[in-house]
Amino acid sequence: MPQPAPTSFHDSPPMTTDGWSYCVPQPTSLGSRSDRGSNDSCSPPLSLGASPSSPPTSQNSHSDETTPRVDRSRIEKRRLNTLAARRSRQRRVDRMKDLEDELAAMRRERDELKLKVSRLEGETEALKGLLSRKG
């Protein structure tokens, strides 16, 4: 015979330390579809302050040998990735410095060429003045 639904908090099934209550479903008649999914006495209790913790998972069944190896592998991959990212950032900084140095050199060359152009234009004007006096 099915258990009656609890009428108060004190009537609910006993709790385990992980926050879940475990129960064995009571047998019902095979043709009764209305009873399926309505076994409220097996559902975890709800609390206002916190959500219930998850039930035990199959991840806990890994052997002690595989988990540390996987963890070490992940840690090593993370370490290598961190080093690669650091090298990449350093290459970018070095490239920016090289470009800034090249830009500064180009600006100096431009300024020198502007001075040379000004000097040559002045010399050209002076020579034109000499030609006009003699001619």
PDB file of C-alpha atoms in Angstrom:
ATOM      1  CA  MET A   1       0.000   0.000   0.000  1.00  0.00           C
ATOM      2  CA  PRO A   2       1.472   3.442  -0.949  1.00  0.00           C
ATOM      3  CA  GLN A   3       2.717   5.754   1.796  1.00  0.00           C
ATOM      4  CA  PRO A   4       0.600   8.811   2.457  1.00  0.00           C
ATOM      5  CA  ALA A   5       2.234  12.129   1.606  1.00  0.00           C
ATOM      6  CA  PRO A   6       3.735  13.876   4.645  1.00  0.00           C
ATOM      7  CA  THR A   7       1.497  16.495   6.153  1.00  0.00           C
ATOM      8  CA  SER A   8       4.233  18.410   7.984  1.00  0.00           C
ATOM      9  CA  PHE A   9       7.997  18.822   8.047  1.00  0.00           C
ATOM     10  CA  HIS A  10       8.271  16.318  10.873  1.00  0.00           C
ATOM     11  CA  ASP A  11       6.420  13.652   8.860  1.00  0.00           C
ATOM     12  CA  SER A  12       8.876  13.799   5.920  1.00  0.00           C
ATOM     13  CA  PRO A  13      11.282  10.904   5.277  1.00  0.00           C
ATOM     14  CA  PRO A  14      14.533  10.898   7.246  1.00  0.00           C
ATOM     15  CA  MET A  15      17.363  13.036   5.851  1.00  0.00           C
ATOM     16  CA  THR A  16      20.916  11.937   5.239  1.00  0.00           C
ATOM     17  CA  THR A  17      23.975  14.112   5.778  1.00  0.00           C
ATOM     18  CA  ASP A  18      24.115  15.113   2.113  1.00  0.00           C
ATOM     19  CA  GLY A  19      20.675  16.747   2.213  1.00  0.00           C
ATOM     20  CA  TRP A  20      18.820  14.105   0.228  1.00  0.00           C
ATOM     21  CA  SER A  21      16.271  11.646   1.461  1.00  0.00           C
ATOM     22  CA  TYR A  22      16.389   8.205  -0.047  1.00  0.00           C
ATOM     23  CA  CYS A  23      13.371   5.978  -0.323  1.00  0.00           C
ATOM     24  CA  VAL A  24      12.261   2.933  -2.201  1.00  0.00           C
ATOM     25  CA  PRO A  25       9.197   3.522  -4.369  1.00  0.00           C
ATOM     26  CA  GLN A  26       6.199   1.560  -3.286  1.00  0.00           C
ATOM     27  CA  PRO A  27       4.794  -0.898  -5.820  1.00  0.00           C
ATOM     28  CA  THR A  28       1.744   0.330  -7.662  1.00  0.00           C
ATOM     29  CA  SER A  29      -0.606  -1.329 -10.061  1.00  0.00           C
ATOM     30  CA  LEU A  30       0.845  -1.597 -13.587  1.00  0.00           C
ATOM     31  CA  GLY A  31      -2.084   0.041 -15.301  1.00  0.00           C
ATOM     32  CA  SER A  32      -2.214   3.078 -13.028  1.00  0.00           C
ATOM     33  CA  ARG A  33      -0.721   6.046 -14.936  1.00  0.00           C
ATOM     34  CA  SER A  34      -1.998   8.706 -12.538  1.00  0.00           C
ATOM     35  CA  ASP A  35       0.335   7.550  -9.753  1.00  0.00           C
ATOM     36  CA  ARG A  36       3.525   7.897 -11.824  1.00  0.00           C
ATOM     37  CA  GLY A  37       5.678  10.902 -10.989  1.00  0.00           C
ATOM     38  CA  SER A  38       3.661  11.834  -7.958  1.00  0.00           C
ATOM     39  CA  ASN A  39       5.793  10.160  -5.313  1.00  0.00           C
ATOM     40  CA  ASP A  40       6.435  13.339  -3.299  1.00  0.00           C
ATOM     41  CA  SER A  41       7.924  11.453  -0.381  1.00  0.00           C
ATOM     42  CA  CYS A  42      11.062  10.668  -2.459  1.00  0.00           C
ATOM     43  CA  SER A  43      11.819  14.193  -3.623  1.00  0.00           C
ATOM     44  CA  PRO A  44      14.489  16.219  -1.838  1.00  0.00           C
ATOM     45  CA  PRO A  45      13.217  18.711   0.725  1.00  0.00           C
ATOM     46  CA  LEU A  46      13.287  22.375  -0.150  1.00  0.00           C
ATOM     47  CA  SER A  47      14.785  24.923   2.174  1.00  0.00           C
ATOM     48  CA  LEU A  48      14.583  28.680   1.949  1.00  0.00           C
ATOM     49  CA  GLY A  49      18.261  29.415   2.626  1.00  0.00           C
ATOM     50  CA  ALA A  50      20.154  27.030   0.402  1.00  0.00           C
ATOM     51  CA  SER A  51      19.685  24.615  -2.416  1.00  0.00           C
ATOM     52  CA  PRO A  52      20.179  20.938  -1.682  1.00  0.00           C
ATOM     53  CA  SER A  53      23.544  19.504  -2.587  1.00  0.00           C
ATOM     54  CA  SER A  54      23.731  17.268  -5.610  1.00  0.00           C
ATOM     55  CA  PRO A  55      23.474  13.527  -5.182  1.00  0.00           C
ATOM     56  CA  PRO A  56      26.626  11.431  -5.414  1.00  0.00           C
ATOM     57  CA  THR A  57      27.971  11.291  -8.957  1.00  0.00           C
ATOM     58  CA  SER A  58      29.923   8.703 -10.857  1.00  0.00           C
ATOM     59  CA  GLN A  59      32.960  11.026 -10.923  1.00  0.00           C
ATOM     60  CA  ASN A  60      33.729  10.001  -7.371  1.00  0.00           C
ATOM     61  CA  SER A  61      34.229   6.430  -8.570  1.00  0.00           C
ATOM     62  CA  HIS A  62      37.476   7.291 -10.436  1.00  0.00           C
ATOM     63  CA  SER A  63      40.505   5.518  -9.104  1.00  0.00           C
ATOM     64  CA  ASP A  64      43.030   7.536  -7.136  1.00  0.00           C
ATOM     65  CA  GLU A  65      45.641   6.922  -9.838  1.00  0.00           C
ATOM     66  CA  THR A  66      43.807   8.475 -12.794  1.00  0.00           C
ATOM     67  CA  THR A  67      42.557  11.634 -11.099  1.00  0.00           C
ATOM     68  CA  PRO A  68      45.981  12.961 -10.040  1.00  0.00           C
ATOM     69  CA  ARG A  69      47.414  12.123 -13.467  1.00  0.00           C
ATOM     70  CA  VAL A  70      44.598  14.054 -15.143  1.00  0.00           C
ATOM     71  CA  ASP A  71      45.070  16.909 -12.685  1.00  0.00           C
ATOM     72  CA  ARG A  72      48.833  16.958 -13.307  1.00  0.00           C
ATOM     73  CA  SER A  73      48.226  16.920 -17.042  1.00  0.00           C
ATOM     74  CA  ARG A  74      45.803  19.831 -16.799  1.00  0.00           C
ATOM     75  CA  ILE A  75      48.160  21.737 -14.524  1.00  0.00           C
ATOM     76  CA  GLU A  76      51.046  21.163 -16.938  1.00  0.00           C
ATOM     77  CA  LYS A  77      48.929  22.268 -19.914  1.00  0.00           C
ATOM     78  CA  ARG A  78      47.873  25.379 -17.999  1.00  0.00           C
ATOM     79  CA  ARG A  79      51.519  26.112 -17.092  1.00  0.00           C
ATOM     80  CA  LEU A  80      52.664  25.708 -20.698  1.00  0.00           C
ATOM     81  CA  ASN A  81      49.793  27.865 -21.923  1.00  0.00           C
ATOM     82  CA  THR A  82      50.681  30.564 -19.387  1.00  0.00           C
ATOM     83  CA  LEU A  83      54.309  30.539 -20.539  1.00  0.00           C
ATOM     84  CA  ALA A  84      53.261  30.670 -24.201  1.00  0.00           C
ATOM     85  CA  ALA A  85      50.931  33.587 -23.492  1.00  0.00           C
ATOM     86  CA  ARG A  86      53.725  35.396 -21.628  1.00  0.00           C
ATOM     87  CA  ARG A  87      56.115  34.893 -24.580  1.00  0.00           C
ATOM     88  CA  SER A  88      53.438  36.100 -26.993  1.00  0.00           C
ATOM     89  CA  ARG A  89      52.829  39.246 -24.942  1.00  0.00           C
ATOM     90  CA  GLN A  90      56.579  39.893 -24.760  1.00  0.00           C
ATOM     91  CA  ARG A  91      56.918  39.479 -28.544  1.00  0.00           C
ATOM     92  CA  ARG A  92      54.100  41.983 -29.024  1.00  0.00           C
ATOM     93  CA  VAL A  93      55.776  44.478 -26.654  1.00  0.00           C
ATOM     94  CA  ASP A  94      59.134  43.986 -28.415  1.00  0.00           C
ATOM     95  CA  ARG A  95      57.511  44.449 -31.831  1.00  0.00           C
ATOM     96  CA  MET A  96      55.808  47.654 -30.670  1.00  0.00           C
ATOM     97  CA  LYS A  97      59.128  48.981 -29.332  1.00  0.00           C
ATOM     98  CA  ASP A  98      60.848  48.147 -32.639  1.00  0.00           C
ATOM     99  CA  LEU A  99      58.096  49.925 -34.581  1.00  0.00           C
ATOM    100  CA  GLU A 100      58.279  52.971 -32.295  1.00  0.00           C
ATOM    101  CA  ASP A 101      62.079  53.095 -32.718  1.00  0.00           C
ATOM    102  CA  GLU A 102      61.687  52.803 -36.490  1.00  0.00           C
ATOM    103  CA  LEU A 103      59.073  55.568 -36.455  1.00  0.00           C
ATOM    104  CA  ALA A 104      61.382  57.848 -34.459  1.00  0.00           C
ATOM    105  CA  ALA A 105      64.221  57.168 -36.935  1.00  0.00           C
ATOM    106  CA  MET A 106      61.932  57.954 -39.898  1.00  0.00           C
ATOM    107  CA  ARG A 107      60.837  61.210 -38.267  1.00  0.00           C
ATOM    108  CA  ARG A 108      64.475  62.228 -37.713  1.00  0.00           C
ATOM    109  CA  GLU A 109      65.278  61.423 -41.342  1.00  0.00           C
ATOM    110  CA  ARG A 110      62.231  63.399 -42.508  1.00  0.00           C
ATOM    111  CA  ASP A 111      63.284  66.415 -40.444  1.00  0.00           C
ATOM    112  CA  GLU A 112      66.852  66.217 -41.823  1.00  0.00           C
ATOM    113  CA  LEU A 113      65.510  66.028 -45.384  1.00  0.00           C
ATOM    114  CA  LYS A 114      63.251  69.026 -44.767  1.00  0.00           C
ATOM    115  CA  LEU A 115      66.287  71.007 -43.603  1.00  0.00           C
ATOM    116  CA  LYS A 116      68.247  69.903 -46.675  1.00  0.00           C
ATOM    117  CA  VAL A 117      65.381  70.913 -48.980  1.00  0.00           C
ATOM    118  CA  SER A 118      65.191  74.325 -47.293  1.00  0.00           C
ATOM    119  CA  ARG A 119      68.946  74.810 -47.635  1.00  0.00           C
ATOM    120  CA  LEU A 120      68.924  73.759 -51.311  1.00  0.00           C
ATOM    121  CA  GLU A 121      65.949  76.038 -52.056  1.00  0.00           C
ATOM    122  CA  GLY A 122      67.863  78.922 -50.465  1.00  0.00           C
ATOM    123  CA  GLU A 123      70.961  78.110 -52.515  1.00  0.00           C
ATOM    124  CA  THR A 124      68.842  77.938 -55.692  1.00  0.00           C
ATOM    125  CA  GLU A 125      67.349  81.374 -54.968  1.00  0.00           C
ATOM    126  CA  ALA A 126      70.823  82.817 -54.335  1.00  0.00           C
ATOM    127  CA  LEU A 127      72.144  81.421 -57.626  1.00  0.00           C
ATOM    128  CA  LYS A 128      69.116  82.758 -59.506  1.00  0.00           C
ATOM    129  CA  GLY A 129      69.853  86.183 -57.986  1.00  0.00           C
ATOM    130  CA  LEU A 130      73.469  86.060 -59.215  1.00  0.00           C
ATOM    131  CA  LEU A 131      72.340  85.117 -62.724  1.00  0.00           C
ATOM    132  CA  SER A 132      69.838  87.968 -62.877  1.00  0.00           C
ATOM    133  CA  ARG A 133      72.506  90.553 -61.913  1.00  0.00           C
ATOM    134  CA  LYS A 134      74.952  89.406 -64.578  1.00  0.00           C
ATOM    135  CA  GLY A 135      72.427  88.957 -67.298  1.00  0.00           C
TER     136      GLY A 135
END
